[in-house]
PDB file of C-alpha atoms in Angstrom:
ATOM      1  CA  UNK A   1       0.367 -37.825 -32.382  1.00 44.00           C
ATOM      2  CA  UNK A   2       0.556 -34.108 -33.191  1.00 44.00           C
ATOM      3  CA  UNK A   3      -1.109 -31.574 -30.936  1.00 44.00           C
ATOM      4  CA  UNK A   4      -3.960 -29.648 -32.478  1.00 47.00           C
ATOM      5  CA  UNK A   5      -5.123 -26.172 -31.618  1.00 45.00           C
ATOM      6  CA  UNK A   6      -3.368 -23.137 -30.321  1.00 47.00           C
ATOM      7  CA  UNK A   7      -1.297 -23.990 -27.254  1.00 48.00           C
ATOM      8  CA  UNK A   8      -1.595 -20.402 -25.980  1.00 55.00           C
ATOM      9  CA  UNK A   9      -5.349 -20.875 -25.492  1.00 62.00           C
ATOM     10  CA  UNK A  10      -4.963 -23.921 -23.256  1.00 69.00           C
ATOM     11  CA  UNK A  11      -5.923 -23.644 -19.631  1.00 69.00           C
ATOM     12  CA  UNK A  12      -2.823 -23.507 -17.400  1.00 67.00           C
ATOM     13  CA  UNK A  13      -1.921 -26.639 -15.482  1.00 83.00           C
ATOM     14  CA  UNK A  14      -3.315 -26.729 -11.954  1.00 86.00           C
ATOM     15  CA  UNK A  15       0.154 -26.597 -10.368  1.00 87.00           C
ATOM     16  CA  UNK A  16       1.168 -23.647 -12.561  1.00 89.00           C
ATOM     17  CA  UNK A  17      -1.979 -21.769 -11.545  1.00 92.00           C
ATOM     18  CA  UNK A  18      -1.350 -22.542  -7.855  1.00 94.00           C
ATOM     19  CA  UNK A  19       2.215 -21.216  -8.232  1.00 95.00           C
ATOM     20  CA  UNK A  20       0.947 -18.046  -9.933  1.00 95.00           C
ATOM     21  CA  UNK A  21      -1.617 -17.389  -7.182  1.00 95.00           C
ATOM     22  CA  UNK A  22       0.945 -18.101  -4.451  1.00 97.00           C
ATOM     23  CA  UNK A  23       3.336 -15.647  -6.107  1.00 97.00           C
ATOM     24  CA  UNK A  24       0.608 -12.988  -6.244  1.00 97.00           C
ATOM     25  CA  UNK A  25      -0.300 -13.451  -2.570  1.00 96.00           C
ATOM     26  CA  UNK A  26       3.338 -13.448  -1.500  1.00 97.00           C
ATOM     27  CA  UNK A  27       4.138 -10.389  -3.628  1.00 96.00           C
ATOM     28  CA  UNK A  28       1.143  -8.513  -2.213  1.00 94.00           C
ATOM     29  CA  UNK A  29       2.388  -9.130   1.328  1.00 93.00           C
ATOM     30  CA  UNK A  30       6.033  -8.362   0.488  1.00 94.00           C
ATOM     31  CA  UNK A  31       5.252  -5.154  -1.415  1.00 91.00           C
ATOM     32  CA  UNK A  32       2.874  -4.033   1.337  1.00 87.00           C
ATOM     33  CA  UNK A  33       5.484  -4.660   4.029  1.00 89.00           C
ATOM     34  CA  UNK A  34       8.741  -3.689   2.302  1.00 90.00           C
ATOM     35  CA  UNK A  35       7.575  -1.459  -0.543  1.00 87.00           C
ATOM     36  CA  UNK A  36       9.910  -1.109  -3.493  1.00 87.00           C
ATOM     37  CA  UNK A  37      12.760  -2.770  -1.579  1.00 89.00           C
ATOM     38  CA  UNK A  38      11.049  -6.193  -1.715  1.00 92.00           C
ATOM     39  CA  UNK A  39      13.213  -8.378  -3.919  1.00 95.00           C
ATOM     40  CA  UNK A  40      11.831 -10.734  -6.538  1.00 96.00           C
ATOM     41  CA  UNK A  41      14.189 -13.471  -5.346  1.00 97.00           C
ATOM     42  CA  UNK A  42      12.795 -13.129  -1.836  1.00 96.00           C
ATOM     43  CA  UNK A  43       9.215 -13.255  -3.158  1.00 97.00           C
ATOM     44  CA  UNK A  44       9.948 -16.421  -5.151  1.00 97.00           C
ATOM     45  CA  UNK A  45      11.654 -18.082  -2.172  1.00 97.00           C
ATOM     46  CA  UNK A  46       8.813 -17.150   0.205  1.00 97.00           C
ATOM     47  CA  UNK A  47       6.259 -18.493  -2.311  1.00 97.00           C
ATOM     48  CA  UNK A  48       8.172 -21.770  -2.452  1.00 96.00           C
ATOM     49  CA  UNK A  49       9.149 -21.533  -6.126  1.00 97.00           C
ATOM     50  CA  UNK A  50      12.298 -20.806  -8.048  1.00 96.00           C
ATOM     51  CA  UNK A  51      13.068 -17.430  -9.558  1.00 97.00           C
ATOM     52  CA  UNK A  52      12.607 -18.961 -13.031  1.00 96.00           C
ATOM     53  CA  UNK A  53       9.009 -19.818 -12.156  1.00 96.00           C
ATOM     54  CA  UNK A  54       8.412 -16.230 -11.052  1.00 97.00           C
ATOM     55  CA  UNK A  55       9.848 -14.893 -14.324  1.00 96.00           C
ATOM     56  CA  UNK A  56       7.822 -17.382 -16.403  1.00 95.00           C
ATOM     57  CA  UNK A  57       4.651 -15.934 -14.913  1.00 96.00           C
ATOM     58  CA  UNK A  58       5.816 -12.322 -14.558  1.00 96.00           C
ATOM     59  CA  UNK A  59       8.679 -11.409 -16.912  1.00 96.00           C
ATOM     60  CA  UNK A  60       9.340  -8.056 -15.212  1.00 92.00           C
ATOM     61  CA  UNK A  61       8.933  -6.476 -11.790  1.00 91.00           C
ATOM     62  CA  UNK A  62       6.326  -4.127 -13.283  1.00 89.00           C
ATOM     63  CA  UNK A  63       4.395  -7.134 -14.637  1.00 91.00           C
ATOM     64  CA  UNK A  64       4.262  -8.613 -11.131  1.00 94.00           C
ATOM     65  CA  UNK A  65       3.174  -5.337  -9.530  1.00 91.00           C
ATOM     66  CA  UNK A  66       0.472  -4.866 -12.155  1.00 89.00           C
ATOM     67  CA  UNK A  67      -0.696  -8.469 -11.785  1.00 92.00           C
ATOM     68  CA  UNK A  68      -1.031  -8.090  -8.013  1.00 93.00           C
ATOM     69  CA  UNK A  69      -3.190  -4.986  -8.465  1.00 89.00           C
ATOM     70  CA  UNK A  70      -5.281  -6.545 -11.257  1.00 89.00           C
ATOM     71  CA  UNK A  71      -5.822  -9.678  -9.154  1.00 92.00           C
ATOM     72  CA  UNK A  72      -6.973  -7.674  -6.125  1.00 92.00           C
ATOM     73  CA  UNK A  73      -9.344  -5.593  -8.250  1.00 91.00           C
ATOM     74  CA  UNK A  74     -10.738  -8.662 -10.017  1.00 92.00           C
ATOM     75  CA  UNK A  75     -11.300 -10.455  -6.692  1.00 94.00           C
ATOM     76  CA  UNK A  76     -13.196  -7.431  -5.360  1.00 95.00           C
ATOM     77  CA  UNK A  77     -15.411  -7.204  -8.450  1.00 93.00           C
ATOM     78  CA  UNK A  78     -16.035 -10.970  -8.532  1.00 95.00           C
ATOM     79  CA  UNK A  79     -16.976 -11.035  -4.847  1.00 97.00           C
ATOM     80  CA  UNK A  80     -20.215  -9.172  -5.595  1.00 97.00           C
ATOM     81  CA  UNK A  81     -21.704 -12.110  -7.512  1.00 96.00           C
ATOM     82  CA  UNK A  82     -20.638 -14.600  -4.835  1.00 97.00           C
ATOM     83  CA  UNK A  83     -22.110 -12.488  -2.049  1.00 98.00           C
ATOM     84  CA  UNK A  84     -25.388 -12.057  -3.921  1.00 97.00           C
ATOM     85  CA  UNK A  85     -25.716 -15.832  -4.122  1.00 97.00           C
ATOM     86  CA  UNK A  86     -25.008 -16.420  -0.440  1.00 97.00           C
ATOM     87  CA  UNK A  87     -26.302 -13.390   1.503  1.00 98.00           C
ATOM     88  CA  UNK A  88     -29.472 -11.317   1.810  1.00 98.00           C
ATOM     89  CA  UNK A  89     -29.232  -7.987  -0.101  1.00 98.00           C
ATOM     90  CA  UNK A  90     -28.138  -5.574   2.636  1.00 98.00           C
ATOM     91  CA  UNK A  91     -25.779  -8.082   4.232  1.00 98.00           C
ATOM     92  CA  UNK A  92     -24.190  -8.738   0.803  1.00 98.00           C
ATOM     93  CA  UNK A  93     -23.703  -4.992   0.333  1.00 98.00           C
ATOM     94  CA  UNK A  94     -22.145  -4.639   3.799  1.00 98.00           C
ATOM     95  CA  UNK A  95     -19.809  -7.616   3.292  1.00 98.00           C
ATOM     96  CA  UNK A  96     -18.655  -6.248  -0.062  1.00 98.00           C
ATOM     97  CA  UNK A  97     -17.989  -2.813   1.442  1.00 98.00           C
ATOM     98  CA  UNK A  98     -15.865  -4.505   4.112  1.00 97.00           C
ATOM     99  CA  UNK A  99     -13.910  -6.204   1.313  1.00 96.00           C
ATOM    100  CA  UNK A 100     -13.511  -2.764  -0.276  1.00 95.00           C
ATOM    101  CA  UNK A 101     -11.800  -1.570   2.927  1.00 95.00           C
ATOM    102  CA  UNK A 102      -9.352  -4.489   2.673  1.00 92.00           C
ATOM    103  CA  UNK A 103      -8.793  -3.678  -1.010  1.00 91.00           C
ATOM    104  CA  UNK A 104      -8.001  -0.059  -0.124  1.00 90.00           C
ATOM    105  CA  UNK A 105      -5.576  -1.309   2.514  1.00 89.00           C
ATOM    106  CA  UNK A 106      -3.717  -3.310  -0.131  1.00 87.00           C
ATOM    107  CA  UNK A 107      -3.770  -0.434  -2.598  1.00 84.00           C
ATOM    108  CA  UNK A 108      -2.472   2.102  -0.077  1.00 84.00           C
ATOM    109  CA  UNK A 109       0.020  -0.375   1.355  1.00 82.00           C
ATOM    110  CA  UNK A 110       1.507  -0.769  -2.105  1.00 84.00           C
ATOM    111  CA  UNK A 111       1.494   2.969  -2.937  1.00 81.00           C
ATOM    112  CA  UNK A 112       5.284   3.249  -2.857  1.00 83.00           C
ATOM    113  CA  UNK A 113       5.583   0.228  -5.151  1.00 84.00           C
ATOM    114  CA  UNK A 114       3.123   1.715  -7.638  1.00 83.00           C
ATOM    115  CA  UNK A 115       5.365   4.777  -7.776  1.00 77.00           C
ATOM    116  CA  UNK A 116       8.157   2.576  -9.121  1.00 78.00           C
ATOM    117  CA  UNK A 117       6.162   1.295 -12.125  1.00 78.00           C
ATOM    118  CA  UNK A 118       7.718   2.434 -15.391  1.00 76.00           C
ATOM    119  CA  UNK A 119       5.388   4.839 -17.164  1.00 74.00           C
ATOM    120  CA  UNK A 120       3.150   5.348 -14.125  1.00 71.00           C
ATOM    121  CA  UNK A 121      -0.090   3.706 -13.130  1.00 71.00           C
ATOM    122  CA  UNK A 122      -2.811   5.804 -14.794  1.00 73.00           C
ATOM    123  CA  UNK A 123      -3.526   3.199 -17.483  1.00 71.00           C
ATOM    124  CA  UNK A 124      -3.435   0.379 -14.916  1.00 72.00           C
ATOM    125  CA  UNK A 125      -5.890   2.158 -12.601  1.00 72.00           C
ATOM    126  CA  UNK A 126      -8.211   2.955 -15.509  1.00 70.00           C
ATOM    127  CA  UNK A 127      -8.170  -0.627 -16.781  1.00 68.00           C
ATOM    128  CA  UNK A 128      -8.716  -2.165 -13.352  1.00 70.00           C
ATOM    129  CA  UNK A 129     -11.425   0.065 -11.968  1.00 72.00           C
ATOM    130  CA  UNK A 130     -14.025  -0.927 -14.537  1.00 73.00           C
ATOM    131  CA  UNK A 131     -15.510  -3.766 -12.437  1.00 88.00           C
ATOM    132  CA  UNK A 132     -15.860  -1.817  -9.201  1.00 91.00           C
ATOM    133  CA  UNK A 133     -18.650   0.590 -10.290  1.00 93.00           C
ATOM    134  CA  UNK A 134     -20.636  -2.301 -11.750  1.00 94.00           C
ATOM    135  CA  UNK A 135     -20.237  -4.350  -8.568  1.00 96.00           C
ATOM    136  CA  UNK A 136     -21.382  -1.591  -6.204  1.00 97.00           C
ATOM    137  CA  UNK A 137     -24.282  -0.724  -8.526  1.00 96.00           C
ATOM    138  CA  UNK A 138     -25.380  -4.363  -8.648  1.00 97.00           C
ATOM    139  CA  UNK A 139     -25.270  -4.678  -4.870  1.00 98.00           C
ATOM    140  CA  UNK A 140     -27.027  -1.371  -4.135  1.00 98.00           C
ATOM    141  CA  UNK A 141     -29.702  -1.965  -6.799  1.00 97.00           C
ATOM    142  CA  UNK A 142     -30.477  -5.323  -5.219  1.00 98.00           C
ATOM    143  CA  UNK A 143     -30.588  -3.850  -1.713  1.00 98.00           C
ATOM    144  CA  UNK A 144     -32.872  -1.007  -2.856  1.00 98.00           C
ATOM    145  CA  UNK A 145     -35.130  -3.483  -4.703  1.00 98.00           C
ATOM    146  CA  UNK A 146     -35.476  -5.472  -1.465  1.00 97.00           C
ATOM    147  CA  UNK A 147     -37.120  -2.427   0.105  1.00 97.00           C
ATOM    148  CA  UNK A 148     -34.674  -2.430   3.024  1.00 97.00           C
ATOM    149  CA  UNK A 149     -32.713   0.669   2.000  1.00 97.00           C
ATOM    150  CA  UNK A 150     -33.204   3.854   0.016  1.00 97.00           C
ATOM    151  CA  UNK A 151     -30.278   5.318  -1.901  1.00 96.00           C
ATOM    152  CA  UNK A 152     -30.531   8.950  -3.003  1.00 93.00           C
ATOM    153  CA  UNK A 153     -27.010   9.191  -4.411  1.00 94.00           C
ATOM    154  CA  UNK A 154     -24.696   7.547  -6.894  1.00 96.00           C
ATOM    155  CA  UNK A 155     -23.489   4.234  -5.402  1.00 96.00           C
ATOM    156  CA  UNK A 156     -19.914   5.331  -6.135  1.00 95.00           C
ATOM    157  CA  UNK A 157     -20.361   7.996  -3.456  1.00 96.00           C
ATOM    158  CA  UNK A 158     -20.419   5.216  -0.853  1.00 96.00           C
ATOM    159  CA  UNK A 159     -16.971   4.152  -2.035  1.00 95.00           C
ATOM    160  CA  UNK A 160     -15.751   7.739  -2.084  1.00 94.00           C
ATOM    161  CA  UNK A 161     -16.862   8.217   1.526  1.00 95.00           C
ATOM    162  CA  UNK A 162     -15.038   5.069   2.613  1.00 95.00           C
ATOM    163  CA  UNK A 163     -11.930   5.967   0.596  1.00 92.00           C
ATOM    164  CA  UNK A 164     -11.973   9.434   2.140  1.00 92.00           C
ATOM    165  CA  UNK A 165     -11.500   7.901   5.580  1.00 91.00           C
ATOM    166  CA  UNK A 166      -8.342   6.193   4.319  1.00 84.00           C
ATOM    167  CA  UNK A 167      -6.481   9.503   4.502  1.00 77.00           C
ATOM    168  CA  UNK A 168      -7.257   9.791   8.233  1.00 80.00           C
ATOM    169  CA  UNK A 169      -4.004   8.125   9.234  1.00 81.00           C
ATOM    170  CA  UNK A 170      -3.322   5.141  11.507  1.00 86.00           C
ATOM    171  CA  UNK A 171      -6.407   3.156  12.449  1.00 89.00           C
ATOM    172  CA  UNK A 172      -8.315   4.286   9.367  1.00 93.00           C
ATOM    173  CA  UNK A 173      -9.481   0.726   8.582  1.00 93.00           C
ATOM    174  CA  UNK A 174     -11.392   0.422  11.865  1.00 95.00           C
ATOM    175  CA  UNK A 175     -12.915   3.853  11.241  1.00 95.00           C
ATOM    176  CA  UNK A 176     -13.869   2.836   7.695  1.00 96.00           C
ATOM    177  CA  UNK A 177     -15.557  -0.324   8.975  1.00 96.00           C
ATOM    178  CA  UNK A 178     -17.578   1.736  11.481  1.00 96.00           C
ATOM    179  CA  UNK A 179     -18.467   4.163   8.686  1.00 96.00           C
ATOM    180  CA  UNK A 180     -19.938   1.291   6.651  1.00 97.00           C
ATOM    181  CA  UNK A 181     -22.397   0.556   9.448  1.00 97.00           C
ATOM    182  CA  UNK A 182     -23.238   4.256   9.749  1.00 97.00           C
ATOM    183  CA  UNK A 183     -23.847   4.525   5.988  1.00 96.00           C
ATOM    184  CA  UNK A 184     -26.069   1.449   5.947  1.00 97.00           C
ATOM    185  CA  UNK A 185     -28.023   2.661   8.980  1.00 97.00           C
ATOM    186  CA  UNK A 186     -28.555   5.989   7.207  1.00 95.00           C
ATOM    187  CA  UNK A 187     -29.928   4.239   4.106  1.00 97.00           C
ATOM    188  CA  UNK A 188     -32.365   1.994   6.010  1.00 96.00           C
ATOM    189  CA  UNK A 189     -36.015   2.598   5.194  1.00 91.00           C
TER     190      UNK A 189
END
């Protein structure tokens, strides 16, 4: 029997998707630890797949680097909806801001790797940062509507404040987490 429909629109097999996600997680860790010197062969081996599987999912090193960043950004944006469903408004906002700190850690940990991307990362950053403003706006709007906080600034300024701490050097993540509590306390009604 002949197959009908476009095979490129089929959902990937479960094992192929697991391999892809394992490769992304492994690459994130390897690039964060070893920077540009992390080898694709090492990433594939650590993920428990062959190099051919890595190249089927990510035909170039740049494609893998970009996919890691896109995946991290998508997970951050998607977390807002999950947190809204499972947490009260201010707690959801706080939890998401803590995830933002982890996201920044990944982004800064991979800074040297991003510098190796052919053609730079401006287009990648622009394409990936579209979900973050919507997520923080959704969370802050909900928290303001609950009557628990008052926000007299653009919600993006919360992210800028947290990102600003990232340049403080070693230990910045603990400082950023403390800053989240300070920011929330300052917004309380």
